[in-house]
XYZ file of N, CA, C and O in Angstrom:
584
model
N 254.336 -58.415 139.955
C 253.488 -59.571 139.928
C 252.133 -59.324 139.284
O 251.378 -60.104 138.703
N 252.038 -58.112 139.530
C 250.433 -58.173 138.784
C 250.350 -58.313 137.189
O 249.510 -58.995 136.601
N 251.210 -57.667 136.680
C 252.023 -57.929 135.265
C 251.765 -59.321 134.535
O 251.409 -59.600 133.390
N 252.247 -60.456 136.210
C 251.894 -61.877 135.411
C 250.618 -62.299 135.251
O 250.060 -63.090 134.491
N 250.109 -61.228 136.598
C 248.422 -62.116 136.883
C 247.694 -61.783 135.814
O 246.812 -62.461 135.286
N 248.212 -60.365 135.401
C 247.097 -59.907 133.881
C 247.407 -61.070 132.378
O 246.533 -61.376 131.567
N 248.964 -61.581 132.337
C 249.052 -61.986 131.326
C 248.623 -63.268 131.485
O 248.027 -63.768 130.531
N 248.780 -63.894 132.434
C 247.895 -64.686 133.142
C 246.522 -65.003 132.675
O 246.364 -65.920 131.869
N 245.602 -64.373 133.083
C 244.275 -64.189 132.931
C 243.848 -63.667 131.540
O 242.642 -63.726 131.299
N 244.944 -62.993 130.270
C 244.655 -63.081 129.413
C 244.995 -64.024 128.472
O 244.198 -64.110 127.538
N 246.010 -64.804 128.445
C 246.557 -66.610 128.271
C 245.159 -67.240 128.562
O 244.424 -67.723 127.701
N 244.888 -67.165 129.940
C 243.784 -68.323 130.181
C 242.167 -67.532 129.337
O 241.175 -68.236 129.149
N 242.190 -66.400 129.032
C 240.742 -66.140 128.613
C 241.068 -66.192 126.609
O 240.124 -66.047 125.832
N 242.396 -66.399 126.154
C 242.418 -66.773 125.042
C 242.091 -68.624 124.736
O 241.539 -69.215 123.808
N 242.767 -69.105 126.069
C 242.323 -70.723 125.843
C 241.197 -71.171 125.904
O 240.860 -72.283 125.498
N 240.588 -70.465 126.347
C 238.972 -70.792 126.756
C 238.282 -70.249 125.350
O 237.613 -70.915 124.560
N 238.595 -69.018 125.277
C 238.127 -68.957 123.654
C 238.357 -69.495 122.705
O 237.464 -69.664 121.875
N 239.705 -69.975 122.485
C 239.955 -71.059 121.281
C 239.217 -72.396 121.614
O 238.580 -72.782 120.634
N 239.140 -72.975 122.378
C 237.968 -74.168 122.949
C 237.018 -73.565 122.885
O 237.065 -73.325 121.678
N 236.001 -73.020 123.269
C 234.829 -72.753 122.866
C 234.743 -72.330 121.174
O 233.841 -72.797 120.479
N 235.744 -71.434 120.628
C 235.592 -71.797 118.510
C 235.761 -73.237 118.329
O 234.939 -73.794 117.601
N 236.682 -73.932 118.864
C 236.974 -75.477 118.148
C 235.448 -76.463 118.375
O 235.017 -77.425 117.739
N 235.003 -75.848 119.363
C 233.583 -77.276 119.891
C 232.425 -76.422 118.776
O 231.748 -77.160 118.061
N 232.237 -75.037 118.659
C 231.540 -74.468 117.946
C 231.962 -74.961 116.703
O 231.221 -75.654 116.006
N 233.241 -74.614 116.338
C 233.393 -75.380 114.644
C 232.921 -76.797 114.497
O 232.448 -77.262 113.460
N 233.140 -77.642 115.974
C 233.285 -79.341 115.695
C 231.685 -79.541 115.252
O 231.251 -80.327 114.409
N 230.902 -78.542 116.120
C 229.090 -79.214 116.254
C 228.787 -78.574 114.722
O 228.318 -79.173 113.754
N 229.168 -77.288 114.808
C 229.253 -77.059 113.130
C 228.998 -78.228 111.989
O 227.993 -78.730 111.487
N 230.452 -78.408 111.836
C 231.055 -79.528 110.857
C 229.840 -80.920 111.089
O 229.528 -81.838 110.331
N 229.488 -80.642 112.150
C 229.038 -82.049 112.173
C 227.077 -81.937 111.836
O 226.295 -82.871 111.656
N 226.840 -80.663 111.853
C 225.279 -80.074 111.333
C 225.518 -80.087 109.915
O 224.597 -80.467 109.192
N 226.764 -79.682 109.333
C 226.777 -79.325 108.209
C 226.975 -81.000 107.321
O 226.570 -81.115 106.164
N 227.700 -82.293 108.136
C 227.596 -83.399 107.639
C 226.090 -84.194 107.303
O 225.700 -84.868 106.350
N 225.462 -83.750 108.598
C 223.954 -84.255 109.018
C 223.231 -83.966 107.750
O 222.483 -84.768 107.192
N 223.502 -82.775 107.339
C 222.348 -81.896 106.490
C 223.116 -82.599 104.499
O 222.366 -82.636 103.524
N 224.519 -82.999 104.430
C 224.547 -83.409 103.703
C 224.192 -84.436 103.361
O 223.859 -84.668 102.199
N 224.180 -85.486 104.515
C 223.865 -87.132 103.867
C 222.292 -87.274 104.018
O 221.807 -88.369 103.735
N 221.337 -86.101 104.503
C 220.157 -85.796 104.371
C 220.037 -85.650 102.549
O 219.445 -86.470 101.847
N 220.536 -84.784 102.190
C 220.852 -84.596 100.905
C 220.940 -85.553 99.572
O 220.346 -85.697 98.504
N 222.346 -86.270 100.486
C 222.328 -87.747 99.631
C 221.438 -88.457 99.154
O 221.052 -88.836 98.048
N 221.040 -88.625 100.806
C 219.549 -89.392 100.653
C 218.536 -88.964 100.000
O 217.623 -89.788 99.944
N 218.381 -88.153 99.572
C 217.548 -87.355 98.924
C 217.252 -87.757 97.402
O 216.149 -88.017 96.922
N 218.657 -87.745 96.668
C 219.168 -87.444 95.685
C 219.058 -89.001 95.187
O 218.399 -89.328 94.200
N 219.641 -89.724 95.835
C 219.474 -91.263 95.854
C 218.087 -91.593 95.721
O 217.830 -92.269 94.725
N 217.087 -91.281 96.494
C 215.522 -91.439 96.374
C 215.078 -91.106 95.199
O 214.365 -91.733 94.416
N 215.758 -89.624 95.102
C 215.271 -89.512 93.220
C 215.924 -89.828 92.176
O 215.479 -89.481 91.082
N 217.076 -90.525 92.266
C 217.427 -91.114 91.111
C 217.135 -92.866 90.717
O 217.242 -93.636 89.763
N 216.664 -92.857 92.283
C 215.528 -94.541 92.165
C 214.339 -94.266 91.626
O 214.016 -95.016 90.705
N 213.719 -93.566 91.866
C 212.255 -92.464 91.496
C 212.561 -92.427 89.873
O 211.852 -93.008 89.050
N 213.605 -91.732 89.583
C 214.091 -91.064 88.092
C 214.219 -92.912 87.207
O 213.788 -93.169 86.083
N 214.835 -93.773 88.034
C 214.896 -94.627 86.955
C 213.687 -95.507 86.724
O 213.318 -95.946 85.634
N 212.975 -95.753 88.217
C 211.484 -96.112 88.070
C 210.282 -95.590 86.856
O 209.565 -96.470 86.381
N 210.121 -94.297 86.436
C 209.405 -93.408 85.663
C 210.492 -93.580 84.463
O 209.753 -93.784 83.499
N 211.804 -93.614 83.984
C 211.946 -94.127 82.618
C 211.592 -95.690 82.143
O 211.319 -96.058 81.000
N 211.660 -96.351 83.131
C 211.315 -98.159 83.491
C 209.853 -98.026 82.691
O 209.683 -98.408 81.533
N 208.904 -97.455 83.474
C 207.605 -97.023 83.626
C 207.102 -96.392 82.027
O 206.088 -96.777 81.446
N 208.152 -95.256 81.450
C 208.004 -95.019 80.344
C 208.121 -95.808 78.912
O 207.290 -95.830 78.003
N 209.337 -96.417 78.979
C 209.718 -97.323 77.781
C 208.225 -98.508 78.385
O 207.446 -98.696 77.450
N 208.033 -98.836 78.974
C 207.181 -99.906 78.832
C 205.692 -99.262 77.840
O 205.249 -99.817 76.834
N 205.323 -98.400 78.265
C 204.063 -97.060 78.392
C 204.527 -97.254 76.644
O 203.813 -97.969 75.941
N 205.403 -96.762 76.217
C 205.638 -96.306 74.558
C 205.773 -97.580 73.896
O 205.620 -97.596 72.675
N 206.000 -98.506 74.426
C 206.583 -100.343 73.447
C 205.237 -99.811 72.570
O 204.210 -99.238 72.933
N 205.827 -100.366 70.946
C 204.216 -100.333 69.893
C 203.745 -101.206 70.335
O 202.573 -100.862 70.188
N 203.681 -102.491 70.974
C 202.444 -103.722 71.421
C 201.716 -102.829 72.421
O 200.520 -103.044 72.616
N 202.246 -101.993 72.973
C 201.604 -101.774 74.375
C 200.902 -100.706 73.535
O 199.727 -101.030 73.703
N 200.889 -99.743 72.817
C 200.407 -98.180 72.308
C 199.472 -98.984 71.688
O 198.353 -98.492 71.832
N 199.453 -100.388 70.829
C 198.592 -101.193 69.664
C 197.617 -101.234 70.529
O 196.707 -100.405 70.517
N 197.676 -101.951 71.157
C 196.823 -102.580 72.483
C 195.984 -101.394 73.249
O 194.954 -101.888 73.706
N 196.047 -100.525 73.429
C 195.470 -99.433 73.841
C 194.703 -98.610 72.592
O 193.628 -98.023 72.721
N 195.274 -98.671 71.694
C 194.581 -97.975 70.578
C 193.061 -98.979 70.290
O 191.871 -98.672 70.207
N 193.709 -100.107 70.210
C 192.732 -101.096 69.721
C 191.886 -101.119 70.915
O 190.757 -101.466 70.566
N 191.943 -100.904 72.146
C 190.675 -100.961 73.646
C 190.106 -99.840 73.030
O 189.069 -99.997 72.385
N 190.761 -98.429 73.152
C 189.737 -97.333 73.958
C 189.446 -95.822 72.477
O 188.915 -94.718 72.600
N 190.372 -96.810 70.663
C 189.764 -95.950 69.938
C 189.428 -96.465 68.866
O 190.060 -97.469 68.539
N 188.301 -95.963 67.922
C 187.667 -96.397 67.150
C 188.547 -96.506 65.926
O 187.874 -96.453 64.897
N 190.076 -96.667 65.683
C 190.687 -96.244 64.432
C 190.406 -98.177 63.686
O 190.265 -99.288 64.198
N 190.448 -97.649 62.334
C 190.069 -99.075 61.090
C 191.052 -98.678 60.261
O 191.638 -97.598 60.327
N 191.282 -99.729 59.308
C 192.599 -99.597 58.341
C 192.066 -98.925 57.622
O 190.836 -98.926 57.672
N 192.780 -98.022 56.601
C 192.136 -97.112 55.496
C 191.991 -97.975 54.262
O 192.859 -98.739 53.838
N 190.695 -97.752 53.688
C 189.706 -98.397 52.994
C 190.077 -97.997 51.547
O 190.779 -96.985 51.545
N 189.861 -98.403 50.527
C 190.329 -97.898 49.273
C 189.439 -96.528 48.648
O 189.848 -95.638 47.903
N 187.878 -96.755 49.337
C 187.157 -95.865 49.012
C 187.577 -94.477 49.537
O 187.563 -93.481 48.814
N 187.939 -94.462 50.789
C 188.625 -93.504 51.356
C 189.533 -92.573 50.959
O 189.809 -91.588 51.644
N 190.083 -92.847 49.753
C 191.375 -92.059 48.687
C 190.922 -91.826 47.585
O 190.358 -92.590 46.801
N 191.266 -90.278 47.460
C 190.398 -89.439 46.324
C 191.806 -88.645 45.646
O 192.941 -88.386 46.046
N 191.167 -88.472 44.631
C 192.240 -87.684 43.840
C 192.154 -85.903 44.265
O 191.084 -85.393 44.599
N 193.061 -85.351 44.207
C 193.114 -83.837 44.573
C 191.788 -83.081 44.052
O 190.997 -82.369 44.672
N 191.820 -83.524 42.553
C 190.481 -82.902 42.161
C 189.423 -83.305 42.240
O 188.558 -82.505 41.883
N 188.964 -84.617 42.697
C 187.635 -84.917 43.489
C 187.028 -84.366 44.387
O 185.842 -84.602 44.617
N 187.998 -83.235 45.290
C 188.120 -82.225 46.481
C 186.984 -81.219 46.133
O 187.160 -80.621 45.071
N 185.751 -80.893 46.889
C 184.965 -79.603 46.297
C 185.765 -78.285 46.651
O 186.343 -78.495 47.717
N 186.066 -76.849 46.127
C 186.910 -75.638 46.089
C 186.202 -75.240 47.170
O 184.991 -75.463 47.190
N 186.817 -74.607 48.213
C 186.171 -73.825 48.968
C 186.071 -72.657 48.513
O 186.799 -72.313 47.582
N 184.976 -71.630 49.171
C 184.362 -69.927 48.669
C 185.443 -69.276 48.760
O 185.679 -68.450 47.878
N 186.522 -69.495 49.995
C 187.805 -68.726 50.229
C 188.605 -69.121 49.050
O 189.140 -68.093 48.636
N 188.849 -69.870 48.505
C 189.852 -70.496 47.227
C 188.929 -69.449 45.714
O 189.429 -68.606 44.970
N 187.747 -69.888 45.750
C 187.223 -69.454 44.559
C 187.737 -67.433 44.031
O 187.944 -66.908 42.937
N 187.751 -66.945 45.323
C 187.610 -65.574 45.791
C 189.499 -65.163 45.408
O 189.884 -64.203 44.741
N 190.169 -65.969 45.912
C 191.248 -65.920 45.824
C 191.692 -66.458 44.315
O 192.859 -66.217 44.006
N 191.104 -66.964 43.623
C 191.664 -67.007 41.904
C 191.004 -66.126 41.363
O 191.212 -66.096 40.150
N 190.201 -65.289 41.765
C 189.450 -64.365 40.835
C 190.469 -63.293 41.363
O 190.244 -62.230 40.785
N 191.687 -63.171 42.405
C 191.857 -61.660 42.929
C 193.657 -62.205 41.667
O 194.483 -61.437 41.175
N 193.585 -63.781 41.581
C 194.980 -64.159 40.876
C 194.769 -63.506 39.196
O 195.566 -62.945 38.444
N 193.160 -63.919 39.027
C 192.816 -63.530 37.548
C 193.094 -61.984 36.856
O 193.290 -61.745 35.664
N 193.040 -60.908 38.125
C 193.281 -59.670 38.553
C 194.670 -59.268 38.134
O 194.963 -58.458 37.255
N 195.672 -60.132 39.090
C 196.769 -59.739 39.147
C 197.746 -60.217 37.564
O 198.838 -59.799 37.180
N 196.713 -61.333 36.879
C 197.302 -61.527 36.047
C 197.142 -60.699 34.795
O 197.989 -60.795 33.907
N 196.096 -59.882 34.670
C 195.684 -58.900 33.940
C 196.732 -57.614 33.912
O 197.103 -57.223 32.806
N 197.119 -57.084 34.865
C 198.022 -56.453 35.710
C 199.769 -56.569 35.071
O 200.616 -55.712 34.819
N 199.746 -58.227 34.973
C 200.971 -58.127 34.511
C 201.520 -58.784 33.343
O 202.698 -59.019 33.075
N 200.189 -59.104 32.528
C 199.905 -58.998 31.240
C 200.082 -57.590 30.571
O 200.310 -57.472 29.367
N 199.963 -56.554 31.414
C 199.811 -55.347 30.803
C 201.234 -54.369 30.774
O 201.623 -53.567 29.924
N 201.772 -54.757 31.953
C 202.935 -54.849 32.402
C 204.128 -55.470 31.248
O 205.164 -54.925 30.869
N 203.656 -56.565 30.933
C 204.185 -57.251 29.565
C 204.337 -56.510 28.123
O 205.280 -56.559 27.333
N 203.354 -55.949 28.054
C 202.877 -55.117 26.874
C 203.509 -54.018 26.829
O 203.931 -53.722 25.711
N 203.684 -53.435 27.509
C 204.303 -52.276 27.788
C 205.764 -52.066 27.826
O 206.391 -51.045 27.542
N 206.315 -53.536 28.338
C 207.326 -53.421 28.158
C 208.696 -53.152 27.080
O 208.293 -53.123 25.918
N 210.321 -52.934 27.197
C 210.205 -52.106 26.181
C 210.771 -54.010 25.364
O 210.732 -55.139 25.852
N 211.231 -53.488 23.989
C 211.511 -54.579 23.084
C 212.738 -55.293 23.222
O 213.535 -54.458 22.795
N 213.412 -56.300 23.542
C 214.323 -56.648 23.601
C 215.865 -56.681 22.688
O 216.177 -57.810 22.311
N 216.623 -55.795 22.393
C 217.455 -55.341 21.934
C 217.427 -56.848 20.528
O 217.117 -58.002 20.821
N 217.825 -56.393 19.108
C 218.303 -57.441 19.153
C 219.489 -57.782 18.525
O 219.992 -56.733 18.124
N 220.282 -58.867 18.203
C 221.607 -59.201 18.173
C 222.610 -58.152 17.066
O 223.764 -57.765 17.247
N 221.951 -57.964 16.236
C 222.610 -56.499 15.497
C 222.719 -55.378 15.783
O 223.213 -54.481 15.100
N 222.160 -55.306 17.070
C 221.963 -53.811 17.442
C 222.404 -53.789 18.936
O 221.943 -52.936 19.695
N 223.488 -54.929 19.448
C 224.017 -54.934 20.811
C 224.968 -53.988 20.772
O 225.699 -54.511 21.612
N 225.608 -52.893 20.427
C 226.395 -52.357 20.653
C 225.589 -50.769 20.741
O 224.499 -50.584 20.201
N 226.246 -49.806 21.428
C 226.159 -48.840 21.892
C 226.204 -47.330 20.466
O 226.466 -47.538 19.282
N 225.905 -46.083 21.013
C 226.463 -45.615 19.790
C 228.245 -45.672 19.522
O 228.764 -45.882 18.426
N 228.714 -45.517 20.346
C 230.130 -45.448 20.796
C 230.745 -46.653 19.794
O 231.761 -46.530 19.111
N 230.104 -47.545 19.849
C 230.273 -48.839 18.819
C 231.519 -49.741 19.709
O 232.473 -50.242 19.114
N 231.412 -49.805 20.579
C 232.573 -50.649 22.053
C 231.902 -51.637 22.511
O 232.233 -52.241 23.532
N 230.608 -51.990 21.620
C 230.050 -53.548 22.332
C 229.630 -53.998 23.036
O 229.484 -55.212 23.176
N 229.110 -52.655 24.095
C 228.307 -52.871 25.428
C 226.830 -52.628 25.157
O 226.463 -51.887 24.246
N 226.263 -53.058 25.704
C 224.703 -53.978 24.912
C 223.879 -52.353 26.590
O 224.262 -52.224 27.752
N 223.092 -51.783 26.039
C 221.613 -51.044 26.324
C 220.594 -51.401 25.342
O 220.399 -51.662 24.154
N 219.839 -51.219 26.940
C 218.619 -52.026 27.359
C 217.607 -51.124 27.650
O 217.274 -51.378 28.807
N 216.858 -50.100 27.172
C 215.926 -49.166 27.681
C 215.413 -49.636 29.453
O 215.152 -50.838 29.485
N 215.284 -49.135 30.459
C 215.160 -49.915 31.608
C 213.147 -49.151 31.129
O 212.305 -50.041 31.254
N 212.817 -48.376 30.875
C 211.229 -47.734 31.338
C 211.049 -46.826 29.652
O 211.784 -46.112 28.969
N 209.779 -47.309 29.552
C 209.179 -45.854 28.394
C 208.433 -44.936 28.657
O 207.308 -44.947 29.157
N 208.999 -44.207 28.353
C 208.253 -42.844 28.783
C 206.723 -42.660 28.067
O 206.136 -43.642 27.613
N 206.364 -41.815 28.035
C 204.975 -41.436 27.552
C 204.956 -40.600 25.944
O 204.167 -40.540 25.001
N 206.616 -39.895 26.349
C 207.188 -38.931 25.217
C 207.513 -40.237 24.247
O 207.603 -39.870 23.076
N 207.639 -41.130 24.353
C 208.355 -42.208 23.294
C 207.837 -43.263 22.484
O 208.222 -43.893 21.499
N 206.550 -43.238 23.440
C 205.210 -44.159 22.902
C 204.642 -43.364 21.932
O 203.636 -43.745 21.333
């Protein structure tokens, strides 16, 4: 008999534990519902919020509405004919002036560069010694050749 009383008492201390997980899962499930439609609500608030502030925006950007504000709080006037100048009516700034004298430089440079360079083959004389029709081009002159 004691055999039953133990299986007994361990039957009844498994039922009591599965009831106490099921009420623990139930209050669970039911914190975890609470906290979602908290959520909802949430989400819902800001997507009333979210469409209020685009509502709010398109009105804010309409051109009558941007006209209307420009014309209250800034001094802008239509552009005047006097107002339009030709490129070279423009006075050079010191930085510009400084910078064509360093271009005047570089063009000296490769003016000289030019000069130096060698002569461009010409049409009677495209072929090689070999005489096969492939066209050289001196690439540099030496110092020995000048």
């Amino acid at each position: 008999m004691s055999m039953n009383k133990l299986a007994l008492c361990a039957w009844l201390a498994a039922c009591a534990l599965s009831i106490w997980f099921a009420f623990h899962i139930k209050y669970k499930v039911q914190e975890l519902e609470a906290e979602l439609g908290i959520a909802r609500a949430e989400m819902q608030q800001d997507s009333e919020a979210i469409r209020v502030l685009e509502a709010e925006w398109s009105f804010l950007n309409q051109p009558s509405h941007l006209a209307d504000l420009s014309e209250r709080y800034l001094d802008f006037a239509p552009l005047l004919a006097e107002q339009v100048v030709h490129l070279d009516d423009l006075p050079v700034r010191e930085s510009q002036v400084s910078d064509s004298q360093d271009s005047e430089g570089l063009e000296d440079i490769i003016e000289e560069i030019l000069r130096n360079a060698p002569e461009p083959p010409n049409k009677a004389g495209n072929s090689d010694s070999n005489g096969n029709g492939k066209r050289t081009v001196p690439l540099m002159r030496t110092g020995a050749s000048q």
